[in-house]
Coordinates of C-alpha atoms in Angstrom, one line a residue:
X1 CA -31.8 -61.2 114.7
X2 CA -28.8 -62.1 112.9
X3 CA -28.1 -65.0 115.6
X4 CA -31.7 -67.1 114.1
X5 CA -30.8 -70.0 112.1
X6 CA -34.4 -72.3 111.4
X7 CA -36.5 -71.4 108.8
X8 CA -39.1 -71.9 111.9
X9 CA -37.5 -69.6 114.2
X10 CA -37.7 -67.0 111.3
X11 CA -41.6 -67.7 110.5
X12 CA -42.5 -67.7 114.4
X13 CA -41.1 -64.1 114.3
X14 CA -43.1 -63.2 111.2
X15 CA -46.0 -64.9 112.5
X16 CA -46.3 -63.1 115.3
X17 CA -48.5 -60.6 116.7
X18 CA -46.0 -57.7 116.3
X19 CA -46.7 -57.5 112.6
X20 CA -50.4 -56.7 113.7
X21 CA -49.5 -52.8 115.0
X22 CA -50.8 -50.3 112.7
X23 CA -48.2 -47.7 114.3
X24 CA -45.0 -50.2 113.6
X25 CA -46.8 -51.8 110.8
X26 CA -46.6 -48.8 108.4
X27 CA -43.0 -47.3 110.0
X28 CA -39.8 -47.2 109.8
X29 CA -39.8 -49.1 113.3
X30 CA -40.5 -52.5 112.4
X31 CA -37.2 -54.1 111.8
X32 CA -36.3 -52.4 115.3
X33 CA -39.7 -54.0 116.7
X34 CA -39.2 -57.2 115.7
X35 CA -35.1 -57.1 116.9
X36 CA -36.6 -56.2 120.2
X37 CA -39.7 -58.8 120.5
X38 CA -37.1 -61.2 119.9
X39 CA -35.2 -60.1 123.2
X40 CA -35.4 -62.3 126.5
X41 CA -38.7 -60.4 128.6
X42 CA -35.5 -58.9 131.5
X43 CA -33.6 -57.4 127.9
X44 CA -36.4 -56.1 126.8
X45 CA -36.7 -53.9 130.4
X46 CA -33.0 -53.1 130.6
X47 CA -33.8 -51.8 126.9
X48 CA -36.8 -49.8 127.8
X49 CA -35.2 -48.1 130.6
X50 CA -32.4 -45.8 128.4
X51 CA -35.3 -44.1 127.4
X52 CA -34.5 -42.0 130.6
X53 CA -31.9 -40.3 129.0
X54 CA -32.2 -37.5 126.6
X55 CA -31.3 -38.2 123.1
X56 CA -27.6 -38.0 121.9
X57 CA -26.4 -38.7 126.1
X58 CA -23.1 -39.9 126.6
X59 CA -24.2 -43.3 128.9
X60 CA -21.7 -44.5 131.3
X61 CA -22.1 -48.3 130.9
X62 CA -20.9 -49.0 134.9
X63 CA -24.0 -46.6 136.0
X64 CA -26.3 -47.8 133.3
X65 CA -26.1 -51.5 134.7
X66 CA -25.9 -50.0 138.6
X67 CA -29.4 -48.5 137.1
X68 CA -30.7 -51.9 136.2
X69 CA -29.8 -53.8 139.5
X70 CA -31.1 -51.0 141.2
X71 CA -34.4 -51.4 139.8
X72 CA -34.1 -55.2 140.2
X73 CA -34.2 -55.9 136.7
X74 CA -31.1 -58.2 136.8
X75 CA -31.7 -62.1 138.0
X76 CA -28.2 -64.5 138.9
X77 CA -28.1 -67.7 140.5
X78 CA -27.0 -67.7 144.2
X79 CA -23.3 -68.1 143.1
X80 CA -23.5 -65.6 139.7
X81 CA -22.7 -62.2 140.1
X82 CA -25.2 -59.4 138.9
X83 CA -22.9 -57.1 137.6
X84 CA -21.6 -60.2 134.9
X85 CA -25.5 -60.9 133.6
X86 CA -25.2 -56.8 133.6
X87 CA -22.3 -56.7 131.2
X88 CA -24.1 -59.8 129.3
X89 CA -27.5 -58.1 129.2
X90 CA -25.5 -54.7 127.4
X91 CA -23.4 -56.9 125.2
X92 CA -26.7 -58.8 123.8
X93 CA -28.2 -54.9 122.9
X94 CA -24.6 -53.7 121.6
X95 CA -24.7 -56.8 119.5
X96 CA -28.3 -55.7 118.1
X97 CA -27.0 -52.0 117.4
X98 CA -29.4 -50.7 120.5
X99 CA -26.2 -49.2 121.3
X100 CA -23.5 -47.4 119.1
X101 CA -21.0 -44.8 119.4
X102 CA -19.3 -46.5 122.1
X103 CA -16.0 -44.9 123.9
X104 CA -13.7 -47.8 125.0
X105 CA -11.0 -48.0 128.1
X106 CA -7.5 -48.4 127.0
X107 CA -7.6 -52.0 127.2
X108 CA -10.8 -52.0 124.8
X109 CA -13.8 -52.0 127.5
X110 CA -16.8 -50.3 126.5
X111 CA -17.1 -47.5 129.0
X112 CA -19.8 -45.2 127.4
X113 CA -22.2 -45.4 124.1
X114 CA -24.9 -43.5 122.9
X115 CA -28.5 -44.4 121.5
X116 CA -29.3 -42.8 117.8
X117 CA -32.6 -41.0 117.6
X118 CA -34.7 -43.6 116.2
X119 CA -33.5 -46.2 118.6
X120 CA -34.5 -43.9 121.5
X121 CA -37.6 -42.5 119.6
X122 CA -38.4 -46.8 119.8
X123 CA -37.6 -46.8 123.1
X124 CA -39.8 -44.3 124.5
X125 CA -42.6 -46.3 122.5
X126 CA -41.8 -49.7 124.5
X127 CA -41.4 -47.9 127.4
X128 CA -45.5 -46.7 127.5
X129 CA -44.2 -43.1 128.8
X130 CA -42.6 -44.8 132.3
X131 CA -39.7 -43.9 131.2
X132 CA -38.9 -40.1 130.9
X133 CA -35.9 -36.8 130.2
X134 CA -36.7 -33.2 131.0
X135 CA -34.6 -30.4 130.1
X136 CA -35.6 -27.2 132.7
X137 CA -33.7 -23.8 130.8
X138 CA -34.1 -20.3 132.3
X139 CA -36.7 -19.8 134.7
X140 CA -39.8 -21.2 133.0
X141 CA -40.6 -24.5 134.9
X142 CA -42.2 -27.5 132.8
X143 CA -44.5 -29.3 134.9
X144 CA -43.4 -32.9 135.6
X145 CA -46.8 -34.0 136.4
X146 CA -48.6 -33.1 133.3
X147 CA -49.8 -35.6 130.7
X148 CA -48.4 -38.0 129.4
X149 CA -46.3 -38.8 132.8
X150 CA -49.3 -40.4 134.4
X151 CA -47.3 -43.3 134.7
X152 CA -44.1 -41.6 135.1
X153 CA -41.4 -44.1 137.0
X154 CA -37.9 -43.0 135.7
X155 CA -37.0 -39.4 135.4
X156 CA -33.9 -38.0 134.6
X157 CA -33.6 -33.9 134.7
X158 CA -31.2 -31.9 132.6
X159 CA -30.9 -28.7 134.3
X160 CA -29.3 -25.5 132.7
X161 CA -27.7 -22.8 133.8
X162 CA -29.8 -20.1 135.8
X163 CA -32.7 -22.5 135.9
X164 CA -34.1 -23.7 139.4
X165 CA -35.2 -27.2 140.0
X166 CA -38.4 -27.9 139.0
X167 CA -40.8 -27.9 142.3
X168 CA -43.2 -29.9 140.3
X169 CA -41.0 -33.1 140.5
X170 CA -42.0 -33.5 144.6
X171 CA -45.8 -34.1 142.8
X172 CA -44.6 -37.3 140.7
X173 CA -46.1 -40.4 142.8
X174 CA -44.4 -43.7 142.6
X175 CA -40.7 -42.5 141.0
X176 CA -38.3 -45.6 141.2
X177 CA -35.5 -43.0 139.5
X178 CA -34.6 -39.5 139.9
X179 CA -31.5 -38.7 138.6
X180 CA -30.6 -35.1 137.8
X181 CA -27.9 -34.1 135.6
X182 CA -26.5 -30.5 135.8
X183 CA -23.0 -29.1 137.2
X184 CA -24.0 -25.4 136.4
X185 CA -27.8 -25.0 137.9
X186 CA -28.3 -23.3 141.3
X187 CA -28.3 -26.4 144.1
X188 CA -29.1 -23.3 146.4
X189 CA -32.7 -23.6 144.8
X190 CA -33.5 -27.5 146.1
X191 CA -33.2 -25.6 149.3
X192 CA -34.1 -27.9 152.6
X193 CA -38.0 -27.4 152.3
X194 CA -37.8 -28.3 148.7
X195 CA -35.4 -31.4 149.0
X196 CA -37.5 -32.7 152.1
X197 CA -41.1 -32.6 150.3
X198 CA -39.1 -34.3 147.8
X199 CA -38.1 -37.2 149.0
X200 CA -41.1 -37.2 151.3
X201 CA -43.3 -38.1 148.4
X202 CA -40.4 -40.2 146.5
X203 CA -40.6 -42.9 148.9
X204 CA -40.8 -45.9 145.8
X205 CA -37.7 -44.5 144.5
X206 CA -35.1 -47.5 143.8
X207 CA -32.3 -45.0 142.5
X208 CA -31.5 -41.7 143.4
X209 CA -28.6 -40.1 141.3
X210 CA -27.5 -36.7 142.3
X211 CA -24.1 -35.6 141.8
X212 CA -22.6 -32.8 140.7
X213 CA -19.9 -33.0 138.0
X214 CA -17.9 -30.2 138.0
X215 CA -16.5 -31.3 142.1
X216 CA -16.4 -27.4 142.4
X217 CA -17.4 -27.1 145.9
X218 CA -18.1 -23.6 145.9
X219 CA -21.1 -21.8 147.4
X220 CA -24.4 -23.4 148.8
X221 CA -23.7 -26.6 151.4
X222 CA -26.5 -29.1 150.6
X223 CA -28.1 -31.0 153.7
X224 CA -29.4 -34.1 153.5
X225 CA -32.9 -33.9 155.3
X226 CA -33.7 -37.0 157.8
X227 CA -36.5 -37.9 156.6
X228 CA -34.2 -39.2 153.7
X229 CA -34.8 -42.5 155.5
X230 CA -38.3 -42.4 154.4
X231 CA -36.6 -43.6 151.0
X232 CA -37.0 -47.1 152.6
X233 CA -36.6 -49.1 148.7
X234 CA -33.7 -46.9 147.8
X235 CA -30.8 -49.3 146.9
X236 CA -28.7 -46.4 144.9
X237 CA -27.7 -43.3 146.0
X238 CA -25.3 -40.8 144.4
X239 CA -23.9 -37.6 146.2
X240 CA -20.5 -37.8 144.4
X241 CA -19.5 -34.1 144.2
X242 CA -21.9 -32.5 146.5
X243 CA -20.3 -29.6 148.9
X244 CA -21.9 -31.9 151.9
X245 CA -20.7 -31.6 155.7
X246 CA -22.5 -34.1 157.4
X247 CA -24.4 -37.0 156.4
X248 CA -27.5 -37.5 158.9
X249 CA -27.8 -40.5 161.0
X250 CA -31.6 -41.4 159.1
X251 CA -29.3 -42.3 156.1
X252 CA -28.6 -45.8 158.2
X253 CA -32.3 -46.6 158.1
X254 CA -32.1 -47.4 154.5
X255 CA -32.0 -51.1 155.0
X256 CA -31.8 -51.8 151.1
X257 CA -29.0 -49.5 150.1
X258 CA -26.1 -51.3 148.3
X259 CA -24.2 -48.9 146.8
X260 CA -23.2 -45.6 148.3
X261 CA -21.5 -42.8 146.0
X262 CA -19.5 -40.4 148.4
X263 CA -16.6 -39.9 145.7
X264 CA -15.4 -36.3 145.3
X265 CA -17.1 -35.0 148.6
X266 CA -14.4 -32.9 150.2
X267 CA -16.1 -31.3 153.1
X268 CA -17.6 -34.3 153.8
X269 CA -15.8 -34.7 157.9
X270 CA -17.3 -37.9 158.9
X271 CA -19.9 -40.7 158.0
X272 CA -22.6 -41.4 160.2
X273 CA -21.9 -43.0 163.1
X274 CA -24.8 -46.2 162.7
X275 CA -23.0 -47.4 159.0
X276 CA -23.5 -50.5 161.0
X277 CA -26.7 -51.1 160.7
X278 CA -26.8 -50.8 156.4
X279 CA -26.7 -54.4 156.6
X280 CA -27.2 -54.5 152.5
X281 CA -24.5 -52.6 151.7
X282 CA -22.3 -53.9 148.8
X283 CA -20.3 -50.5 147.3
X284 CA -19.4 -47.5 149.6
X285 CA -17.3 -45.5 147.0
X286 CA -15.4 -42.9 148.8
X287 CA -12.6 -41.8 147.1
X288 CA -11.4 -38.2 147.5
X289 CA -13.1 -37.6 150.9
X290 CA -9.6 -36.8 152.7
X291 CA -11.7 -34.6 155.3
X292 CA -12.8 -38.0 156.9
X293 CA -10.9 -38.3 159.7
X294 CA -11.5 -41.9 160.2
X295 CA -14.1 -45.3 159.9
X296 CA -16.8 -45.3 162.0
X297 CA -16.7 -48.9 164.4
X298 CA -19.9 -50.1 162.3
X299 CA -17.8 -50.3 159.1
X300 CA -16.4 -53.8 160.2
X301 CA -20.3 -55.3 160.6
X302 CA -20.5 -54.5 156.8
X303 CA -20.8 -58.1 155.6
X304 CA -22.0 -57.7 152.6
X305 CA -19.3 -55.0 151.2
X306 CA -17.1 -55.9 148.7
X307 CA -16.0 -52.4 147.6
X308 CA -14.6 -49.7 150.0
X309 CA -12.3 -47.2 147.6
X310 CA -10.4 -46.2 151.0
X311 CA -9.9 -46.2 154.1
X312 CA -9.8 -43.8 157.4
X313 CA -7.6 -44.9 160.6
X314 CA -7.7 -42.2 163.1
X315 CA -4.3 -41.5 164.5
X316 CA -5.5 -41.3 168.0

């Protein structure tokens, strides 16, 4: 708001039908409501989507604005890239205090912030309940699909120690993210049956975020199902960390993948062989995969990649 100048830009706003909303009317939210109405319509989105996170969550700003192209909520001209209107989309909501508590690089980039309570209290509001955190503890299991998720489209779960993952998730129709959060639950539990009716009934998701953290490697080995390639709109996927082995061929049927998270995947031994044919692909991060012996061929018919962390040559 502080960037209006015109008396008449400053009576439009109080004009306007905003002021009208019993529920903001008589708050505390109205300053925040009338900040936000004031937002370009694809802000406004990128704004309603950190609801996702649970209160007081350290956001990474990279994955944040990886989030938002993933759901398409980014526009550039043919020659612009997506990640800039990314980093001018979260400088327009830092400038309005949507953000705070940011942690900066070394050389003074933002590389995390945090939403305050009331901001993410507004957030869930302009959100309409799309936009949703779930905290599972112990072994009582909340049940995703229960009201108000009816139109549930962005889930992140924050999974505790000794809990299992909630079965319940594989009933949510028409997820665009799923992005689970835990380095100390029991991956054992989203055993093969569980993880394939997952992602049989997750076919709208855009963004699929789960790694693990901790890069442990220890215990269960997680296998990707095939029928992951049922995921046929996924453009994000994130298995940094996982104790995975073997990534299945289906994975090269997701035509609209761009970025591909690998890092920290130790046992990983080789990619699939058809990489070739991910014709969309723009980011394969694989750093710290030294088990990969080497590229496959397809690699070179990535045309689109302009980030590939390292490289494999085999010595044979």
């Amino acid at each position: 708001m502080r960037s209006k100048k015109t008396e008449e830009e400053w009576q439009r706003i109080l004009n306007s039908e905003l002021w009208k909303i019993e529920e903001i009317e008589k708050g505390v939210l109205n300053p925040l409501w009338l900040s936000y109405n004031d937002l370009p319509s694809r802000v406004k989105r990128c704004f309603s989507y950190c609801a996702v996170f649970p209160k007081d969550y350290n956001i990474k700003k990279d994955k944040l604005i990886t989030l938002w192209m993933a759901q398409g909520y980014l526009s550039a001209e043919q020659d612009e890239e997506l990640k800039t209107i990314g980093d001018e989309y979260f400088g327009i909501l830092a400038s309005r205090s949507f953000f705070q508590e940011f942690t900066k690089s070394y050389d003074n980039r933002i590389i995390r912030c945090k939403i305050n309570d009331m901001v993410h209290d507004f957030a869930r509001f302009v959100s309409q309940n799309e936009c949703f955190s779930m905290e599972i503890n112990g072994s009582e299991e909340p049940n995703a699909t229960n009201s108000p998720h009816g139109k549930l489209r962005h889930l992140m779960l924050t999974i505790g120690e000794g809990a299992s993952f909630p079965v319940s998730t594989c009933r949510v129709k028409r997820m665009r993210s799923l992005l689970i959060d835990s380095s100390r639950f029991d991956y054992q539990s989203l055993n093969g049956e569980i993880l394939e009716e997952l992602l049989m009934e997750s076919t709208s998701l855009r963004a699929f975020d789960f790694c693990r953290s901790d890069h442990t490697q220890l215990g269960f080995t997680l296998e990707i199902p095939r029928n992951i390639k049922k995921l046929i709109h996924l453009r994000y996927l994130n298995l940094s960390g996982q104790k995975i082995e073997k990534l299945p061929e289906a994975l090269c049927e997701l035509y609209n993948l761009e970025k591909l998270d690998i890092c920290g995947c130790w046992c990983l031994k080789e990619l699939p062989k058809g990489i070739g044919k991910l014709i969309n692909m723009k980011h394969l991060l694989n750093r710290d995969t030294d088990s990969v012996r080497y590229m496959p061929v397809g690699t070179a018919r990535l045309k689109s990649l302009r980030t590939l962390e390292e490289v494999r040559v085999s010595g044979r």
